[in-house]
mmCIF file of C-alpha atoms in Angstrom:
data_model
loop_
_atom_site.group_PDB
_atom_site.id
_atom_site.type_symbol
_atom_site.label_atom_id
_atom_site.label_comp_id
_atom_site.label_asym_id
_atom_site.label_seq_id
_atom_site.Cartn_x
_atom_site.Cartn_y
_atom_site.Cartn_z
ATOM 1 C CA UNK A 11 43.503 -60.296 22.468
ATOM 2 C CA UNK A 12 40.380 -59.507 20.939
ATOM 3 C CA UNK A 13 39.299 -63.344 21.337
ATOM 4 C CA UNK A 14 39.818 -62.881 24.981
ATOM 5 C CA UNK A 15 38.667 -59.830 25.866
ATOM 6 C CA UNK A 16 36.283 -59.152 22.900
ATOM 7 C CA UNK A 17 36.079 -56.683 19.872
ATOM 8 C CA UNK A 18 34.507 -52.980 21.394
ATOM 9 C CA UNK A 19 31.213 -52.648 20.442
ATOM 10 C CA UNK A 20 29.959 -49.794 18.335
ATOM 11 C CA UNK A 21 27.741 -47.752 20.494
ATOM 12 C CA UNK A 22 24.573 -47.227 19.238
ATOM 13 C CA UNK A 23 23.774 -42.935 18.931
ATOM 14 C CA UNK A 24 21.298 -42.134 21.108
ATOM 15 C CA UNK A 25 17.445 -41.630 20.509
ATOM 16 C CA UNK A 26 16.389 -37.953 19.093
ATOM 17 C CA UNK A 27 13.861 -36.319 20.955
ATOM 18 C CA UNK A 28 11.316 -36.865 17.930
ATOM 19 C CA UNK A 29 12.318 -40.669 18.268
ATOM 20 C CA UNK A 30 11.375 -40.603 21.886
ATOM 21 C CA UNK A 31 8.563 -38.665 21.691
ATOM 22 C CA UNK A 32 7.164 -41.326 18.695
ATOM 23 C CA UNK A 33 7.426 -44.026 21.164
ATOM 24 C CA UNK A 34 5.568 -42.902 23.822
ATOM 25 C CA UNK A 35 2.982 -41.560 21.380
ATOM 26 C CA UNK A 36 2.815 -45.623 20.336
ATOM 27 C CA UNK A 37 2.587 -47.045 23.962
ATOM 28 C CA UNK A 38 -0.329 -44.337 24.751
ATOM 29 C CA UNK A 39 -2.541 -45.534 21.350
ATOM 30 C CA UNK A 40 -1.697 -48.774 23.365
ATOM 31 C CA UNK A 41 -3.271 -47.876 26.476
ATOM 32 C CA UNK A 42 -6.054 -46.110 25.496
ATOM 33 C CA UNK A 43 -7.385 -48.653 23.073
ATOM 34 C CA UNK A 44 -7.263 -50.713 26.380
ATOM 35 C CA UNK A 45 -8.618 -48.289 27.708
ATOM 36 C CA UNK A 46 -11.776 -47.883 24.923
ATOM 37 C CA UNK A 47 -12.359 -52.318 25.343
ATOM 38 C CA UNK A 48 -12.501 -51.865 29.335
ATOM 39 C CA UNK A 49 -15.306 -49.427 28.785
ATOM 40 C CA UNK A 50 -17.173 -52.062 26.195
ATOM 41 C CA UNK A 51 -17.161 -54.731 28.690
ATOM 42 C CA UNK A 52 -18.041 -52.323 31.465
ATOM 43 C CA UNK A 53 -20.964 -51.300 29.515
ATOM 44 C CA UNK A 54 -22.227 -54.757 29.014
ATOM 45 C CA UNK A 55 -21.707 -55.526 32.671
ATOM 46 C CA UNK A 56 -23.511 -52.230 33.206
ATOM 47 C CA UNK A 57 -26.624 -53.896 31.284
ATOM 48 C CA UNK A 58 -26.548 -57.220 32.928
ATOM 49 C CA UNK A 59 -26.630 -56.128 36.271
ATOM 50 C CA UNK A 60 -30.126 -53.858 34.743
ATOM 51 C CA UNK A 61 -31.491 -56.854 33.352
ATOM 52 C CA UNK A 62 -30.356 -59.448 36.557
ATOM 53 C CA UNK A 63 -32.346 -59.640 40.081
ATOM 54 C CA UNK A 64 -30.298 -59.047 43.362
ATOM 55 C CA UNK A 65 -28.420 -61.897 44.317
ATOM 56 C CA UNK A 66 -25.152 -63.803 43.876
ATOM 57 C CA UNK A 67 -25.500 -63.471 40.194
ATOM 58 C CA UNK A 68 -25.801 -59.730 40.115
ATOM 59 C CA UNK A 69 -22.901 -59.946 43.348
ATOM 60 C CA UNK A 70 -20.938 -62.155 40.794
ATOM 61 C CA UNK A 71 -21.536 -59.576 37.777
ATOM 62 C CA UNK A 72 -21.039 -56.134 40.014
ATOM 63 C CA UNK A 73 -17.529 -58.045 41.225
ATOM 64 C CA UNK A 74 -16.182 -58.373 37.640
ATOM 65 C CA UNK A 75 -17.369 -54.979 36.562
ATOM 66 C CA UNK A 76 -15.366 -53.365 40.053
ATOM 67 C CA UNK A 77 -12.054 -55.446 38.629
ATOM 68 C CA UNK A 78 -12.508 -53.831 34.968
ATOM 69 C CA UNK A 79 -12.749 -50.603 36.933
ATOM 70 C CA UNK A 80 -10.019 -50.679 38.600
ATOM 71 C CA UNK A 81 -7.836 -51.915 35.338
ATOM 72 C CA UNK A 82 -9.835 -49.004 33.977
ATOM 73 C CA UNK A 83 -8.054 -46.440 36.499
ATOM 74 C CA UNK A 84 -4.402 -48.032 36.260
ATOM 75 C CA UNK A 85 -4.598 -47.235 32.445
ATOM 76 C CA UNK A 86 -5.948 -44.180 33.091
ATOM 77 C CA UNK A 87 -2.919 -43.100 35.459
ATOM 78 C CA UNK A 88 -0.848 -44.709 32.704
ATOM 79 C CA UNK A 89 -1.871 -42.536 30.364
ATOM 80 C CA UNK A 90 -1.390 -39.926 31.986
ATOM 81 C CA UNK A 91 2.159 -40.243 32.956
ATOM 82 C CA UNK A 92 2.609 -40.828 29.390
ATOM 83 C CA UNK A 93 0.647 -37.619 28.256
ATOM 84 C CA UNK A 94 3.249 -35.900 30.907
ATOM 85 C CA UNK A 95 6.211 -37.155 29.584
ATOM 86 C CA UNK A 96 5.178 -36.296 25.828
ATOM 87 C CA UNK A 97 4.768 -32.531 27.352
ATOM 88 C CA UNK A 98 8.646 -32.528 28.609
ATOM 89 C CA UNK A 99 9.438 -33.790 25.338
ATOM 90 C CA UNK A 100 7.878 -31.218 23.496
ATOM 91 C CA UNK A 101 9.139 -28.974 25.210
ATOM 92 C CA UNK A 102 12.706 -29.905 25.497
ATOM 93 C CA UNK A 103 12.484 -30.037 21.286
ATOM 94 C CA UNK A 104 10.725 -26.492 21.426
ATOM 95 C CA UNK A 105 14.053 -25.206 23.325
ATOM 96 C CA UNK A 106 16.229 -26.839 21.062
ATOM 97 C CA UNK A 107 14.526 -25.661 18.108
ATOM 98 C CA UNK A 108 14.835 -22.595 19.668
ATOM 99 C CA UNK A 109 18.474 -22.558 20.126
ATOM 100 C CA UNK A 110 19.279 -24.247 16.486
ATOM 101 C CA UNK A 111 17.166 -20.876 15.285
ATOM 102 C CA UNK A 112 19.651 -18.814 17.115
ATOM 103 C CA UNK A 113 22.653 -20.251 15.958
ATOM 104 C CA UNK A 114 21.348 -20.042 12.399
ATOM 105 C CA UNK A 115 20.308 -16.692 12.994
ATOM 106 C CA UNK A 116 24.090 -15.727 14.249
ATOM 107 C CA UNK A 117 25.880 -17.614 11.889
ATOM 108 C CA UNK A 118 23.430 -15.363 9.179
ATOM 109 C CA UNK A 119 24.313 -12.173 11.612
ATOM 110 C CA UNK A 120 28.506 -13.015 11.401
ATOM 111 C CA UNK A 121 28.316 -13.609 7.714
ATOM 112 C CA UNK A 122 26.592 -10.435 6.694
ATOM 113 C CA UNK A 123 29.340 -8.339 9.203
ATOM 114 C CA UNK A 124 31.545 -10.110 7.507
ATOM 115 C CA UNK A 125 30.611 -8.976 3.886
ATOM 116 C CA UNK A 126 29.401 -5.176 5.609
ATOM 117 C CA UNK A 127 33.174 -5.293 6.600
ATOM 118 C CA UNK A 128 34.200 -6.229 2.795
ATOM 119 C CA UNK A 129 31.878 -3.293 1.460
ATOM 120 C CA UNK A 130 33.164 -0.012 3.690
ATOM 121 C CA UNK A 131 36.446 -1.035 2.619
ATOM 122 C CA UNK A 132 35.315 -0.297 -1.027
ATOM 123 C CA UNK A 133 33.333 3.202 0.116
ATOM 124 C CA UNK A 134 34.389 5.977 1.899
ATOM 125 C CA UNK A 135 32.988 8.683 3.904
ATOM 126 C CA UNK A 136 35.354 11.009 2.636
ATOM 127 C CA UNK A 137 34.658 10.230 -1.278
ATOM 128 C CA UNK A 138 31.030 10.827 -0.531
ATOM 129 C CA UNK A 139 31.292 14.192 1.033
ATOM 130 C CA UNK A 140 33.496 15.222 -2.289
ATOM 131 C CA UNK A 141 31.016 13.955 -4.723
ATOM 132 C CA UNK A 142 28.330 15.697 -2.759
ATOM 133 C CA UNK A 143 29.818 19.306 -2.807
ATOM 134 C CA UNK A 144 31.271 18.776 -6.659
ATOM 135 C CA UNK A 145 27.450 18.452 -7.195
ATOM 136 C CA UNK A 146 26.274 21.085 -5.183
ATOM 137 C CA UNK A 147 29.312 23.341 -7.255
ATOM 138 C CA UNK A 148 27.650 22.234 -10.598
ATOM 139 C CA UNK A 149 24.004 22.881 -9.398
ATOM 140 C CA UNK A 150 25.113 26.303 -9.069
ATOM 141 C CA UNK A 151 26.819 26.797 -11.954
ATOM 142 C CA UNK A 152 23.548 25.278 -13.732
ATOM 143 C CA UNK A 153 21.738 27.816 -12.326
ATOM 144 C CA UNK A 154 23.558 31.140 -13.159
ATOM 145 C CA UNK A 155 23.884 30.019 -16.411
ATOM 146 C CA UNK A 156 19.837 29.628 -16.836
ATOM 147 C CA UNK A 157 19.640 32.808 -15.516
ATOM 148 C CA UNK A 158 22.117 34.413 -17.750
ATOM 149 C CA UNK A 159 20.761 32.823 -20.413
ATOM 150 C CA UNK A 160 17.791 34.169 -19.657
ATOM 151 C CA UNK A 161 18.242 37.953 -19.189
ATOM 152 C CA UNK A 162 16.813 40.600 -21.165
ATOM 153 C CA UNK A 163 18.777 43.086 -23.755
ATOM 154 C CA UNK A 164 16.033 45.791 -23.544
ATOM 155 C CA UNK A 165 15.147 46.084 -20.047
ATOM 156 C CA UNK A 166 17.949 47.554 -17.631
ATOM 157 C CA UNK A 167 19.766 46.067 -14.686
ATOM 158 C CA UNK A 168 18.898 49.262 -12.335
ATOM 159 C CA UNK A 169 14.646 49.336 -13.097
ATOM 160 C CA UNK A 170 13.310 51.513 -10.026
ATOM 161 C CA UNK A 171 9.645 49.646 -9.548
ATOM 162 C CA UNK A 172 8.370 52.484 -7.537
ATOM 163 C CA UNK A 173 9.711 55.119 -10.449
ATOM 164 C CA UNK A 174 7.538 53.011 -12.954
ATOM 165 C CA UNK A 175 4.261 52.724 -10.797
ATOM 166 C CA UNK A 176 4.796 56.319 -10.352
ATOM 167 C CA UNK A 177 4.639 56.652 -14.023
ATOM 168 C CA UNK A 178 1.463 54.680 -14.154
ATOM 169 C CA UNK A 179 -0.403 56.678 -12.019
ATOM 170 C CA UNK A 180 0.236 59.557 -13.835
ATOM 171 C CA UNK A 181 -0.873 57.833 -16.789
ATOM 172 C CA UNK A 182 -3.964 57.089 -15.321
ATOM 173 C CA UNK A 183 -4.334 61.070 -13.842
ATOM 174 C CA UNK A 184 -4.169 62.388 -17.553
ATOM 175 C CA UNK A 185 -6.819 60.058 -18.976
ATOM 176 C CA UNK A 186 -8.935 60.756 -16.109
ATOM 177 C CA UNK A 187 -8.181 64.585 -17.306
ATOM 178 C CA UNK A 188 -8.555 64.202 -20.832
ATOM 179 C CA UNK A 189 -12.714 62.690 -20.473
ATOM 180 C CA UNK A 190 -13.525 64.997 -17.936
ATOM 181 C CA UNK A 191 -12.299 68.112 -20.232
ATOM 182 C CA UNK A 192 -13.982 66.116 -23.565
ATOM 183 C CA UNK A 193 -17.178 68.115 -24.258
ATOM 184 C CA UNK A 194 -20.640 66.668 -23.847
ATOM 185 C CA UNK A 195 -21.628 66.617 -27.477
ATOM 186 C CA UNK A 196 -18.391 64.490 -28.141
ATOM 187 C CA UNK A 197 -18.606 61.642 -25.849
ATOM 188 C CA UNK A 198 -20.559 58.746 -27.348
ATOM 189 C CA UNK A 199 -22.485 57.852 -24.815
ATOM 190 C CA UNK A 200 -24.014 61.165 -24.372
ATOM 191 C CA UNK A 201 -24.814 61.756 -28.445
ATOM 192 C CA UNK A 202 -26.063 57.908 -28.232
ATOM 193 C CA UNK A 203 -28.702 59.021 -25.154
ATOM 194 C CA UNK A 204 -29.420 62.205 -27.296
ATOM 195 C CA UNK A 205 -30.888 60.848 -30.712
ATOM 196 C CA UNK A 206 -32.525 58.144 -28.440
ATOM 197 C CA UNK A 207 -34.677 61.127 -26.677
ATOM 198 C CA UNK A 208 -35.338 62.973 -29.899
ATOM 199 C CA UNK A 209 -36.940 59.780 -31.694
ATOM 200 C CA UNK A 210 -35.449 60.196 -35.004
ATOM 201 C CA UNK A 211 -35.881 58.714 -37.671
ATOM 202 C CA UNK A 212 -34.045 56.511 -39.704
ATOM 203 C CA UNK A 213 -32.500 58.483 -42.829
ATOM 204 C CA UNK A 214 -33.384 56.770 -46.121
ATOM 205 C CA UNK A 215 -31.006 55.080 -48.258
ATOM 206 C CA UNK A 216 -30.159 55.730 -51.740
ATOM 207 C CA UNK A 217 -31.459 53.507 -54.380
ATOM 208 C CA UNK A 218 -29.096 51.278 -56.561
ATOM 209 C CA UNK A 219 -27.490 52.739 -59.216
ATOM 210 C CA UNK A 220 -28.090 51.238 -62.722
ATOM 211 C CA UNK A 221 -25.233 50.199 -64.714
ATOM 212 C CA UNK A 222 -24.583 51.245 -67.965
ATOM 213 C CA UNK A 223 -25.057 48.484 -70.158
ATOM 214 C CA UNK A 224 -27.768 48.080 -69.096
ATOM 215 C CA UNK A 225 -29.633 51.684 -69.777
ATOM 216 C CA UNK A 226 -31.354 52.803 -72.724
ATOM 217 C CA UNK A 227 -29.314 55.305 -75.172
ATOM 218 C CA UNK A 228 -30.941 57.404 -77.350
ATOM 219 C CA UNK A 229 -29.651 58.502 -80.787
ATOM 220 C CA UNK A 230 -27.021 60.712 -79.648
ATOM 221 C CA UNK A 231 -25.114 58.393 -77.082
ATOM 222 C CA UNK A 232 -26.902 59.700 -73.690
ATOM 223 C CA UNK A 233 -29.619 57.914 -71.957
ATOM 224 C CA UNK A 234 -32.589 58.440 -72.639
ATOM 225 C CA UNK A 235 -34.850 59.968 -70.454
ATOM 226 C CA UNK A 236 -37.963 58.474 -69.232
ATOM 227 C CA UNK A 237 -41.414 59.106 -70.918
ATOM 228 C CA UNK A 238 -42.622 60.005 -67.195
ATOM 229 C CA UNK A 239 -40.557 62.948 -66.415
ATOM 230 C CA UNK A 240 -40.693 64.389 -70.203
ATOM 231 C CA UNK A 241 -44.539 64.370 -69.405
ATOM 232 C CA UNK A 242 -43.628 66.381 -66.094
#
């Protein structure tokens, strides 16, 4: 049978849009370096028609440059359906770029719901709420324990605040009571102003005293006394 009809041929997968787009890149090089030798020859035509008098050689000259113009503008229009087509392409490849992100981006999106889903099982709502008032319990019971450790034996519970400042300000009433009845002669300030108005002055000061061992003793054991004040 298959010598009759002929084995199937395998069919051949079809061009990527890269592989497309890397041919027609190819056949436009093509044209325009067709393109670039039409415009050498044009300019050479360009200077023999500047160098040639009018006539049938310049005719003959001006006819050949009009043909390399108008293979000039064919390539031109060639090249421009090809520029056109590479602009589909790239944009067909930008879409499907576009869509491979998205389905990369979703099959990223299912598999993280999927392991979110796997977590909450493990946590709940319910355990979180407990743990959060057991701490709030032992917060408290931190804190009235600092602050019975910290009370004080001496001082009472039931301290009246304005009893005590009334206490102060009696405190301050007797002082105030106590200089104001202090006579004159007995404050220092006043005795200090005193001796400065009367200009005293300065008492003198005794003179060392001699030590023993080192006066003279006369025959009887008592010191002698001096030649000056027998004299006197």
């Amino acid at each position: 049978m298959k010598k009759i009809f002929g084995a199937n041929k395998s069919k051949e997968p079809p061009p990527s849009i890269q592989d497309a787009t890397d041919r027609i890149n190819k056949r436009g090089d093509t044209v325009d370096d067709k393109i670039r030798k039409l415009d050498e020859e044009l300019a050479r035509y360009k200077d023999q028609i500047a160098k040639t008098r009018p006539g049938p050689s310049q005719d003959a000259i001006k006819g050949r440059a009009i043909r390399l113009l108008k293979h000039k503008r064919m390539y031109e229009e060639q090249r421009n359906m090809l520029y056109n087509q590479t602009y589909n392409l790239d944009q067909v490849a930008f879409a499907a770029d576009g869509l491979k992100d998205a389905q990369q981006t979703m099959n990223a999106m299912k598999a993280a719901n999927k392991e979110l889903k796997g977590m909450m099982k493990t946590v709940k709502i319910e355990d979180i709420d407990n743990m959060q008032d057991e701490m709030t319990d032992l917060m408290d019971v931190s804190n009235e324990i600092q602050e019975s450790l910290g009370r004080s034996y001496n001082i009472p519970d039931d301290v009246d605040e304005e009893e005590l400042m009334g206490e102060l300000d009696a405190l301050e009433a007797d002082m105030e009571f106590e200089e104001s009845a202090m006579p004159s002669y007995l404050q220092p300030d006043k005795e200090s102003d005193f001796d400065a108005e009367l200009n005293l002055p300065v008492a003198p000061t005794a003179p060392a005293a001699v030590p023993i061992g080192r006066q003279q003793v006369g025959e009887l054991g008592f010191p002698a006394v001096p030649r000056a004040s027998i004299r006197s």
